[in-house]
Amino acid sequence: VDEFSLIERYFDVQTPPASVVLGIGDDTAILKPPSTQDLLVTTDTLVSGVHFPAETHPAAIGHKALAVNLSDIAAMGGEPAWFTLALTIPDIDEGWLEAFSASLHELARRYDVSLVGGDTTRGPLSITVTMIGTVTEGKAIKRSNAKPGDAVFVTGSLGDAALALHCLQNDIEIDAAIMARLREALDEPMPRIDEGRILRNHASAMIDISDGLVADLGHILSASSVAAEMLTQQLPLSQNVLEATNQAKITTDRLIQFALTGGDDYELCVAVPESQLSALQQSWSPSLAPLTRVGTITTGSGLKLYDADGQSGTSAATGGYTHFDEHTD
Amino acid sequence: VDEFSLIERYFDVQTPPASVVLGIGDDTAILKPPSTQDLLVTTDTLVSGVHFPAETHPAAIGHKALAVNLSDIAAMGGEPAWFTLALTIPDIDEGWLEAFSASLHELARRYDVSLVGGDTTRGPLSITVTMIGTVTEGKAIKRSNAKPGDAVFVTGSLGDAALALHCLQNDIEIDAAIMARLREALDEPMPRIDEGRILRNHASAMIDISDGLVADLGHILSASSVAAEMLTQQLPLSQNVLEATNQAKITTDRLIQFALTGGDDYELCVAVPESQLSALQQSWSPSLAPLTRVGTITTGSGLKLYDADGQSGTSAATGGYTHFDEHTD
């Protein structure tokens, strides 16, 4: 089996849309971008043993490699369109490739994105996806426009993925059905594309939460030269997280830490001007992930956390997750 | 040093052109594509120990990671515009990063391409570049349009990189100045962007030679449902290759094999209709790499090689380089 038939068999399976003039199989893809749209481009790599445990199911890896890139497009309020896949694998394991590619294609179909090119190489397992999306000219939501007085919201719930990883790594036994749902949050996060489409009409700044809420909100704060206050009791926690925390005898403080600094949530964190709040509320449909207000943008710098008693915690300037800190701290 | 300051220090150094609305530092880049142009997208990964020896100088790795992707844009007759860099490194070695990024930026400046996003992760050394280029609507040169009677040309010379690798791997001693020039062909190939710009006005089919002439011309032949005849004595060999071959006592047959099947040349192989030959000749400027006719497209399938005596060799259907065959044969 050579590289070429490998690529064709597992990855050249979609019927391309009209925007794909030429897909996989030439020196480059040829794409027709829609007129009067800006392009959005993002790249994310997942390395085995760093971004996922080596024993992770290939279906989860295929899903996540695409999902984390879709999440970046969502965080700009964009429409995902095309992606390339650079897949480095230690050997050709057809069962692995079958599960990986099926899951990747399933998520691609769901968001109508086309695989237009790739490179399959031999080496330690790692996956790099580059996603190209579009957005109406000038309408992408950056990190840099949050203003004092804006409300801070997050979609979905926080800490599910971090708690799942914690339970897995420490062999903590909890109810299997609950663990399965937490594991889904870790392995198969759903990018908030639909939510981003609504938020782009109302938000002043937006980011996806890949490194933890404190770190990622921190990027909005520094890019916008503002501060924020957050009430930790308002952090959205899922029923799964609450039950698992209870079973695993994890303290509330620890739980809050997962929600604040756990990576891999892939929810959106967004700043919304007061003047947009009622319009946003009206356009939010029940089919979307819940949207929870967690704080307010203020003047100054840094993030101030208040606990249930309204007491100020320490200023949470750091606490995020970075790939290097993780291994060297 | 965390991931973010790492990226900024070494990679966010260019003054972006007007087409880059927002560069590195948000969830995605925001780009303004020129109107009435198609987009060209390609991805290539280099893995340490597979695509380059582990001890390769970081400047060579930085150059090559970008060059191989520029070469794919050249092979469509396109204009390279923007790229992303997914860099996986075992640890933060500032000297390595300095040399790698300086060389990458030097080549980027030469072809006026902008680094617009990336992801730096910890893991076994590997580099994935995704390049986006543009070409006038409908004007990209694919592999699939070669016709019987078309002349087959290659740019530059063949076998330099393969011979360099052979000498390195077998500790063959040749003159240092010659070895340095061969090594440059292996480590720092120049993408044929300028040549592709001229060829796109005349060619029926084009590809870049990354896996060896036989394999890559083979892709044109199968995509176009045609055959070709090639005279091995017409293969363009550099003065360096001829001198090194002489010094290393390598047979002519072996030399021809390097030129036919050696990977990493990154020259262009192109089919040109007879009706375009004089126009092509007139537009070829002396500042470009030499263009050498090596054969002719015919009806049927496969590639027929003729040696110096006009004798037909075996039909060279295979013989190319693939990343998996390399290790499993």
XYZ file of C-alpha atoms in Angstrom:
658
model
C 0.000 0.000 0.000
C 1.557 3.280 -0.971
C 0.778 6.727 0.328
C -1.379 7.648 -2.644
C -3.848 4.783 -2.583
C -3.970 5.216 1.199
C -5.128 8.787 0.894
C -7.646 8.025 -1.786
C -9.215 5.066 -0.068
C -9.937 6.672 3.265
C -10.128 10.343 2.625
C -11.312 11.040 -0.920
C -14.902 10.006 -0.212
C -16.949 13.175 -0.340
C -18.856 14.596 -3.283
C -17.354 18.072 -3.355
C -19.611 21.154 -3.410
C -19.477 23.730 -6.227
C -16.883 25.769 -4.325
C -14.360 22.947 -4.818
C -13.194 23.170 -8.438
C -10.579 20.481 -7.832
C -10.225 18.445 -4.631
C -7.706 15.860 -3.490
C -5.288 14.459 -6.066
C -3.362 17.280 -7.735
C -0.513 19.492 -6.509
C -3.049 21.763 -4.810
C -6.793 22.006 -4.452
C -8.549 24.690 -6.524
C -11.269 26.546 -4.615
C -13.729 29.242 -5.584
C -14.159 31.655 -2.658
C -17.503 33.461 -2.413
C -17.257 37.130 -3.389
C -17.396 39.905 -0.764
C -16.395 37.479 1.970
C -13.279 37.509 4.100
C -11.368 34.258 4.527
C -10.692 32.816 7.987
C -7.707 30.481 8.370
C -6.632 28.436 11.398
C -4.340 25.487 12.125
C -4.297 23.136 15.105
C -2.142 20.116 15.797
C -2.959 17.189 18.088
C 0.042 15.140 19.216
C -0.430 11.699 20.754
C 0.511 11.683 24.429
C 0.288 15.476 24.638
C -3.187 16.428 23.444
C -4.781 13.036 23.933
C -3.749 9.849 25.765
C -2.011 7.399 23.415
C -4.791 4.825 23.931
C -7.559 7.201 22.765
C -9.978 5.614 20.300
C -9.204 6.681 16.699
C -12.816 7.849 16.238
C -12.309 10.341 19.060
C -9.023 11.534 17.546
C -10.601 12.026 14.110
C -13.490 13.946 15.615
C -11.372 16.125 17.841
C -8.772 17.016 15.194
C -11.545 18.559 13.116
C -13.608 19.900 16.039
C -10.845 22.049 17.539
C -10.383 23.796 14.197
C -14.116 24.234 13.638
C -14.192 25.758 17.115
C -11.734 28.463 16.035
C -13.932 29.352 13.050
C -16.944 29.439 15.396
C -15.068 31.847 17.674
C -14.842 34.365 14.801
C -18.539 33.930 13.953
C -17.543 32.338 10.643
C -18.797 29.683 8.263
C -16.380 26.755 7.934
C -15.812 25.715 4.324
C -12.715 23.633 3.508
C -9.907 21.859 5.348
C -6.659 20.017 4.788
C -5.436 17.070 6.850
C -1.782 16.342 7.581
C -1.764 12.897 9.149
C 1.420 11.384 10.562
C 1.015 7.752 11.616
C 3.539 5.189 12.852
C 2.245 2.486 10.501
C -0.690 1.657 8.253
C -3.353 0.174 10.510
C -6.471 -0.154 8.397
C -8.828 -0.512 11.352
C -7.410 2.639 12.888
C -7.669 4.569 9.607
C -11.209 3.342 9.038
C -12.419 4.544 12.463
C -10.431 7.790 12.321
C -11.631 8.788 8.866
C -15.276 7.743 9.405
C -15.518 9.964 12.455
C -13.734 12.846 10.729
C -16.069 12.614 7.734
C -19.151 12.412 9.943
C -18.305 15.716 11.634
C -17.293 17.234 8.271
C -20.681 16.353 6.775
C -22.499 17.787 9.771
C -20.940 21.198 9.198
C -20.747 20.885 5.427
C -16.967 21.251 5.219
C -14.876 19.598 2.498
C -11.531 17.861 2.848
C -9.586 19.358 -0.069
C -6.027 18.185 0.473
C -3.631 16.438 2.747
C -0.368 14.704 3.347
C 0.030 11.286 4.903
C 3.445 10.602 6.378
C 5.090 8.005 8.565
C 6.149 9.077 12.038
C 4.935 9.460 15.623
C 1.135 9.912 15.654
C 0.121 13.511 15.112
C -2.670 15.258 13.226
C -2.673 18.804 11.869
C -5.844 20.222 10.395
C -5.938 23.592 8.632
C -9.441 24.989 8.301
C -10.535 27.754 5.947
C -13.842 29.500 6.537
C -15.622 32.589 5.323
C -17.434 35.505 6.906
C -19.125 38.597 5.486
C -16.472 41.243 4.868
C -15.540 43.007 8.112
C -17.948 40.950 10.241
C -15.521 38.553 11.975
C -15.532 38.898 15.767
C -12.014 39.486 17.071
C -10.706 39.394 20.639
C -9.800 43.036 20.743
C -13.031 44.978 20.909
C -14.497 44.237 24.368
C -15.524 47.411 26.260
C -16.103 48.165 29.944
C -19.739 47.428 30.758
C -20.031 44.533 28.287
C -21.528 41.357 29.716
C -19.402 38.188 29.593
C -21.154 34.963 28.583
C -20.065 31.388 28.002
C -21.897 28.737 25.988
C -22.603 25.224 27.319
C -20.900 24.056 30.497
C -17.342 24.193 31.792
C -15.029 21.637 33.334
C -16.523 18.466 31.853
C -13.444 17.591 29.805
C -11.006 18.447 32.599
C -12.943 16.340 35.100
C -13.064 13.433 32.660
C -9.290 13.607 32.190
C -8.767 13.862 35.961
C -10.902 10.764 36.627
C -9.155 8.816 33.847
C -5.657 9.760 34.920
C -6.299 9.028 38.590
C -8.401 5.890 38.087
C -11.311 7.450 39.930
C -14.379 5.263 39.659
C -17.672 6.931 38.996
C -20.952 5.769 37.532
C -20.329 4.377 34.037
C -23.136 6.298 32.314
C -21.936 9.586 33.798
C -18.340 8.806 32.912
C -19.366 8.013 29.340
C -20.986 11.452 28.988
C -17.986 13.217 30.520
C -15.716 11.236 28.235
C -17.777 12.422 25.284
C -17.104 16.021 26.309
C -13.383 15.226 26.387
C -13.194 13.092 23.252
C -15.892 14.473 21.014
C -16.500 18.143 21.785
C -19.098 19.781 19.542
C -17.868 23.013 17.978
C -20.235 25.913 18.609
C -20.659 26.914 14.947
C -24.422 27.503 15.229
C -23.970 29.550 18.406
C -21.185 31.595 16.779
C -23.508 32.463 13.883
C -25.931 34.143 16.315
C -23.255 35.665 18.516
C -21.486 37.366 15.582
C -24.469 39.711 15.261
C -24.223 40.895 18.872
C -20.737 40.327 20.297
C -17.916 42.835 20.721
C -15.264 40.135 21.296
C -15.213 36.345 21.190
C -12.817 33.425 21.743
C -13.146 29.678 22.105
C -12.175 28.080 25.401
C -9.418 25.623 24.580
C -6.925 26.457 27.328
C -9.426 27.156 30.110
C -11.781 30.074 30.769
C -9.297 32.132 32.804
C -6.578 31.896 30.164
C -8.841 32.453 27.190
C -10.894 35.266 28.701
C -7.472 36.640 29.623
C -6.641 36.857 25.904
C -9.773 38.955 25.318
C -8.851 41.199 28.250
C -5.299 41.858 27.126
C -6.214 42.227 23.434
C -8.989 44.692 24.389
C -7.009 46.440 27.170
C -9.772 45.892 29.700
C -10.396 43.954 32.945
C -13.250 41.706 34.030
C -15.058 40.569 37.134
C -16.475 37.102 37.358
C -18.714 35.356 39.874
C -17.499 31.786 40.247
C -20.918 30.673 41.525
C -22.351 31.558 38.119
C -20.055 29.261 36.159
C -22.228 26.824 34.209
C -21.662 23.282 35.482
C -23.302 20.294 33.888
C -25.407 17.775 35.789
C -22.752 15.199 34.850
C -20.024 17.254 36.435
C -22.026 17.810 39.619
C -22.837 14.119 39.992
C -19.326 12.961 39.157
C -17.833 15.480 41.584
C -20.108 14.175 44.277
C -19.251 10.530 43.597
C -15.530 11.215 43.349
C -15.611 13.307 46.549
C -14.072 16.287 44.813
C -14.357 19.567 46.735
C -16.265 22.565 45.403
C -13.027 24.530 45.228
C -11.467 21.876 43.074
C -14.533 21.752 40.877
C -14.375 25.513 40.368
C -10.721 25.116 39.389
C -11.667 22.601 36.696
C -14.284 25.007 35.358
C -11.905 27.978 35.458
C -8.693 26.467 34.195
C -9.517 23.098 32.655
C -8.672 22.959 28.983
C -10.540 21.324 26.118
C -14.013 22.747 26.787
C -14.320 24.311 23.306
C -17.172 26.493 24.479
C -17.338 30.120 23.351
C -16.546 33.004 25.698
C -18.049 36.232 24.467
C -18.377 39.893 25.446
C -21.713 41.526 24.577
C -22.561 45.254 24.901
C -25.543 46.049 27.168
C -27.348 47.521 24.155
C -27.330 44.099 22.467
C -28.522 41.980 25.380
C -32.228 41.871 24.602
C -31.669 41.324 20.873
C -29.292 38.475 21.705
C -31.794 36.922 24.099
C -34.528 37.074 21.463
C -32.414 35.455 18.771
C -31.163 32.614 20.986
C -33.065 29.461 20.155
C -33.638 26.496 22.488
C -31.811 24.199 20.067
C -28.546 26.019 20.822
C -26.253 25.352 23.789
C -27.315 27.372 26.843
C -25.750 30.813 27.163
C -24.783 31.814 30.709
C -23.673 35.193 31.943
C -20.570 34.780 34.095
C -19.275 38.319 34.508
C -18.750 41.853 33.296
C -15.978 43.707 31.498
C -14.502 46.563 33.568
C -11.747 49.116 33.192
C -8.184 48.263 34.176
C -6.441 44.976 33.609
C -6.682 41.401 34.836
C -9.526 39.206 35.978
C -11.114 39.433 39.434
C -12.956 36.426 40.748
C -15.672 36.601 43.397
C -16.821 33.509 45.221
C -20.276 32.568 46.524
C -20.004 34.970 49.478
C -19.083 37.853 47.191
C -15.517 37.710 48.517
C -12.786 38.610 46.135
C -10.401 35.819 45.409
C -6.910 36.485 44.200
C -6.645 38.099 40.847
C -6.513 35.234 38.403
C -4.030 36.535 35.900
C -2.698 33.109 35.077
C -3.827 29.560 35.681
C -4.374 28.641 32.060
C -3.152 25.603 30.305
C -0.269 25.762 27.884
C 1.314 22.815 26.222
C 4.753 23.648 27.501
C 3.841 24.622 31.049
C 2.000 21.352 31.341
C 5.225 19.426 31.081
C 7.781 21.701 32.643
C 5.992 23.064 35.723
C 8.341 30.645 28.272
C 4.853 29.659 27.271
C 3.557 28.706 23.861
C 2.137 32.146 23.146
C 5.202 34.267 23.715
C 7.175 31.617 21.838
C 5.049 32.050 18.745
C 5.127 35.801 18.922
C 8.852 36.137 19.406
C 9.977 34.016 16.494
C 7.153 34.033 14.048
C 5.142 37.239 14.297
C 7.831 39.392 12.698
C 6.492 40.400 9.302
C 4.647 43.576 8.395
C 1.557 42.058 6.825
C 0.390 43.160 3.359
C -3.069 44.666 2.754
C -4.514 41.219 2.052
C -3.963 40.263 5.697
C -6.723 41.988 7.687
C -5.667 40.177 10.862
C -2.565 38.005 11.209
C -1.238 35.847 14.032
C -2.812 36.220 17.468
C -6.561 35.636 17.267
C -8.619 32.458 16.839
C -8.103 32.656 13.077
C -6.421 34.948 10.602
C -8.692 37.190 8.526
C -7.685 37.430 4.857
C -9.025 39.370 1.915
C -8.793 37.228 -1.233
C -8.446 39.089 -4.543
C -11.650 39.005 -6.595
C -11.972 36.816 -9.700
C -9.155 34.573 -8.527
C -9.307 30.919 -7.610
C -7.661 29.815 -4.377
C -4.966 27.128 -4.368
C -4.447 25.162 -1.139
C -1.759 22.597 -0.298
C -0.314 20.963 2.818
C 3.007 19.194 3.307
C 4.539 17.690 6.412
C 8.231 17.091 7.083
C 8.981 14.540 9.816
C 12.452 14.323 11.352
C 14.167 11.076 10.413
C 11.778 10.471 7.516
C 11.942 13.568 5.308
C 15.258 14.851 6.593
C 18.066 13.345 8.693
C 17.642 14.189 12.397
C 20.918 16.143 12.401
C 19.829 18.497 9.599
C 20.559 22.159 10.314
C 17.403 24.002 11.474
C 17.916 26.638 8.750
C 17.618 23.905 6.132
C 14.479 22.533 7.800
C 12.851 25.972 7.932
C 13.657 26.595 4.288
C 12.511 23.215 3.071
C 9.235 23.172 5.021
C 8.184 26.304 3.171
C 9.861 25.445 -0.167
C 8.036 22.146 -0.689
C 4.695 23.922 -0.309
C 5.711 26.822 -2.559
C 6.703 24.178 -5.094
C 3.132 22.824 -5.140
C 1.768 26.309 -5.828
C 4.389 26.716 -8.590
C 3.215 23.432 -10.123
C -0.274 24.912 -10.629
C 1.149 28.123 -12.092
C -0.106 30.025 -9.049
C 0.903 33.002 -6.943
C 1.673 32.022 -3.329
C 0.051 34.355 -0.792
C -0.335 33.120 2.808
C 0.713 30.154 4.920
C 0.232 28.608 8.336
C 2.916 26.767 10.293
C 2.238 23.842 12.625
C 5.506 23.260 14.443
C 5.957 20.305 16.782
C 9.248 20.407 18.693
C 10.626 18.196 21.467
C 11.695 21.175 23.589
C 12.264 24.909 23.385
C 15.752 25.381 21.979
C 16.128 29.079 21.267
C 19.104 28.664 18.952
C 17.201 26.104 16.924
C 14.092 28.306 16.737
C 16.168 31.331 15.788
C 17.837 29.557 12.855
C 14.653 27.777 11.766
C 12.502 30.900 11.764
C 15.124 33.187 10.181
C 15.467 30.856 7.224
C 11.702 30.403 6.917
C 11.155 34.162 6.940
C 13.910 34.754 4.402
C 12.244 32.462 1.870
C 8.812 33.902 2.745
C 10.038 37.428 2.018
C 11.579 36.343 -1.262
C 8.212 35.136 -2.550
C 6.170 37.714 -0.679
C 4.138 35.207 1.327
C 2.796 35.959 4.811
C 2.735 33.674 7.829
C -0.832 34.160 9.082
C -1.273 31.515 11.754
C 0.191 28.536 13.459
C 0.294 26.129 16.324
C 3.369 25.279 18.347
C 3.191 21.996 20.212
C 5.520 19.717 22.099
C 6.333 16.367 20.554
C 8.672 14.603 18.131
C 10.044 17.131 15.599
C 7.693 17.642 12.674
C 6.624 20.627 10.596
C 3.400 21.041 8.629
C 2.964 24.053 6.386
C -0.326 24.826 4.663
C 0.051 27.262 1.785
C -2.729 29.257 0.144
C -2.142 30.829 -3.228
C -4.195 32.434 -5.966
C -4.488 32.112 -9.722
C -6.707 33.796 -12.314
C -10.037 31.986 -12.412
C -9.787 28.781 -14.434
C -6.084 29.248 -15.218
C -4.499 26.730 -12.830
C -2.542 23.987 -14.625
C -3.726 20.566 -13.535
C -2.182 17.139 -14.160
C -5.031 15.884 -16.266
C -4.848 17.685 -19.586
C -1.701 16.372 -21.307
C -2.355 15.248 -24.912
C -0.481 12.922 -27.279
C 2.085 14.975 -29.174
C 2.787 17.366 -26.297
C 6.455 17.884 -25.493
C 7.639 16.998 -21.975
C 10.029 19.415 -20.281
C 11.684 19.640 -16.889
C 13.145 22.732 -15.248
C 16.642 22.839 -13.714
C 18.540 19.585 -13.189
C 17.631 16.206 -11.763
C 19.270 13.916 -9.234
C 21.249 16.501 -7.253
C 19.311 15.952 -4.023
C 19.277 12.164 -4.359
C 23.014 12.062 -5.005
C 23.669 14.312 -2.019
C 21.633 12.020 0.231
C 23.388 8.960 -1.185
C 26.844 10.447 -0.494
C 25.830 11.494 3.014
C 24.266 8.183 3.942
C 27.173 6.137 2.586
C 29.951 8.420 3.794
C 31.211 8.878 0.248
C 33.902 11.543 0.128
C 33.805 14.027 -2.672
C 35.199 17.501 -3.164
C 33.879 19.762 -0.373
C 32.787 22.615 -2.655
C 30.853 20.238 -4.894
C 29.310 18.492 -1.898
C 28.238 21.854 -0.480
C 26.377 22.691 -3.700
C 24.731 19.254 -3.849
C 23.800 19.618 -0.207
C 22.162 22.935 -1.028
C 19.975 21.194 -3.604
C 18.940 18.689 -0.930
C 18.532 21.102 1.968
C 17.458 24.329 0.342
C 15.642 23.638 -2.921
C 14.351 26.763 -4.670
C 10.690 26.526 -5.613
C 10.100 27.271 -9.299
C 7.483 29.978 -8.760
C 8.877 32.277 -11.467
C 9.125 29.405 -13.944
C 5.544 28.309 -13.118
C 4.291 31.827 -13.910
C 5.600 31.521 -17.486
C 4.655 27.874 -17.910
C 1.016 28.469 -16.902
C 0.516 30.380 -20.153
C 1.683 27.487 -22.307
C 1.371 24.160 -20.483
C -1.341 21.527 -20.797
C -0.316 19.708 -17.595
C 2.206 20.341 -14.829
C 3.488 18.744 -11.600
C 6.421 19.299 -9.284
C 9.002 16.550 -8.931
C 9.008 15.615 -5.264
C 8.927 11.825 -5.536
C 11.159 11.451 -8.611
C 10.560 12.168 -12.309
C 9.233 8.713 -13.163
C 6.690 8.733 -10.343
C 5.571 12.314 -10.836
C 5.404 12.219 -14.635
C 3.495 8.991 -14.002
C 0.833 11.023 -12.168
C 0.420 13.260 -15.223
C 0.159 10.210 -17.466
C -2.492 8.454 -15.431
C -4.482 11.628 -14.729
C -4.415 12.489 -18.464
C -4.889 8.886 -19.695
C -1.829 9.094 -21.926
C 1.648 7.541 -22.228
C 5.084 9.072 -22.724
C 8.449 8.292 -24.224
C 11.586 9.666 -22.677
C 15.227 9.681 -23.776
C 17.363 9.134 -20.697
C 20.352 10.763 -22.378
C 18.412 14.026 -22.451
C 17.860 14.179 -18.703
C 19.371 17.448 -17.442
C 22.290 16.703 -15.113
C 24.134 19.444 -13.296
C 27.883 19.944 -13.506
C 27.975 19.174 -9.760
C 26.279 15.854 -10.279
C 28.597 14.901 -13.119
C 31.724 15.777 -11.152
C 30.505 14.119 -7.962
C 29.520 10.988 -9.867
C 32.970 10.851 -11.361
C 34.713 11.316 -8.017
C 32.479 8.800 -6.246
C 32.927 6.288 -9.083
C 29.189 5.962 -9.589
C 28.154 4.266 -12.852
C 26.145 6.069 -15.530
C 23.280 3.642 -14.991
C 23.177 4.520 -11.334
C 23.336 8.209 -12.113
C 20.383 7.880 -14.483
C 18.499 6.112 -11.695
C 19.094 9.068 -9.371
C 17.797 11.440 -12.026
C 14.765 9.269 -12.799
C 13.674 8.186 -9.361
C 15.470 10.366 -6.819
C 13.075 12.396 -4.736
C 13.355 15.970 -3.495
C 14.280 17.675 -6.779
C 11.316 20.109 -6.660
C 11.749 20.900 -10.314
C 8.674 21.245 -12.530
C 7.700 18.590 -15.073
C 5.430 19.987 -17.723
C 3.607 18.961 -20.897
C 3.447 21.620 -23.629
C 1.434 21.393 -26.882
C 3.497 21.715 -30.080
C 1.536 24.864 -30.955
C 2.913 26.577 -27.827
C 6.569 25.664 -28.215
C 7.824 28.777 -29.954
C 5.793 31.128 -27.741
C 7.199 29.346 -24.687
C 10.743 29.613 -25.995
C 10.311 33.333 -26.605
C 8.956 34.042 -23.152
C 11.649 32.043 -21.326
C 14.161 34.450 -19.830
C 17.822 33.653 -19.011
C 17.190 34.458 -15.335
C 14.959 31.399 -15.053
C 16.116 27.820 -14.465
C 16.953 26.075 -17.743
C 14.088 24.225 -19.422
C 15.033 20.899 -21.009
C 12.933 18.741 -23.285
C 13.096 15.135 -22.070
C 10.326 13.421 -23.980
C 6.962 13.357 -25.704
C 3.424 12.440 -24.686
C 2.010 9.506 -26.692
C -1.168 7.470 -26.781
C -1.575 4.453 -24.515
C -0.398 4.162 -20.945
C 2.890 4.014 -19.044
C 6.304 5.510 -19.602
C 8.825 4.122 -22.084
C 12.478 4.944 -21.542
C 15.076 4.919 -24.308
C 18.772 4.915 -23.534
C 21.688 6.496 -25.396
C 21.619 3.867 -28.142
C 17.918 4.394 -28.743
C 17.234 1.018 -27.159
C 14.046 0.656 -25.237
C 14.504 -0.042 -21.568
C 11.834 -1.729 -19.540
C 8.644 0.211 -19.169
C 9.143 2.294 -16.069
C 5.707 2.195 -14.527
C 7.010 2.374 -10.993
C 10.281 3.299 -9.363
C 9.048 6.384 -7.549
C 9.582 7.267 -3.986
C 6.798 7.005 -1.448
C 7.197 7.546 2.226
C 5.892 4.127 3.121
C 7.637 2.101 0.451
C 10.866 3.682 1.562
C 10.666 1.951 4.907
C 8.819 -1.248 4.175
C 10.437 -2.483 0.950
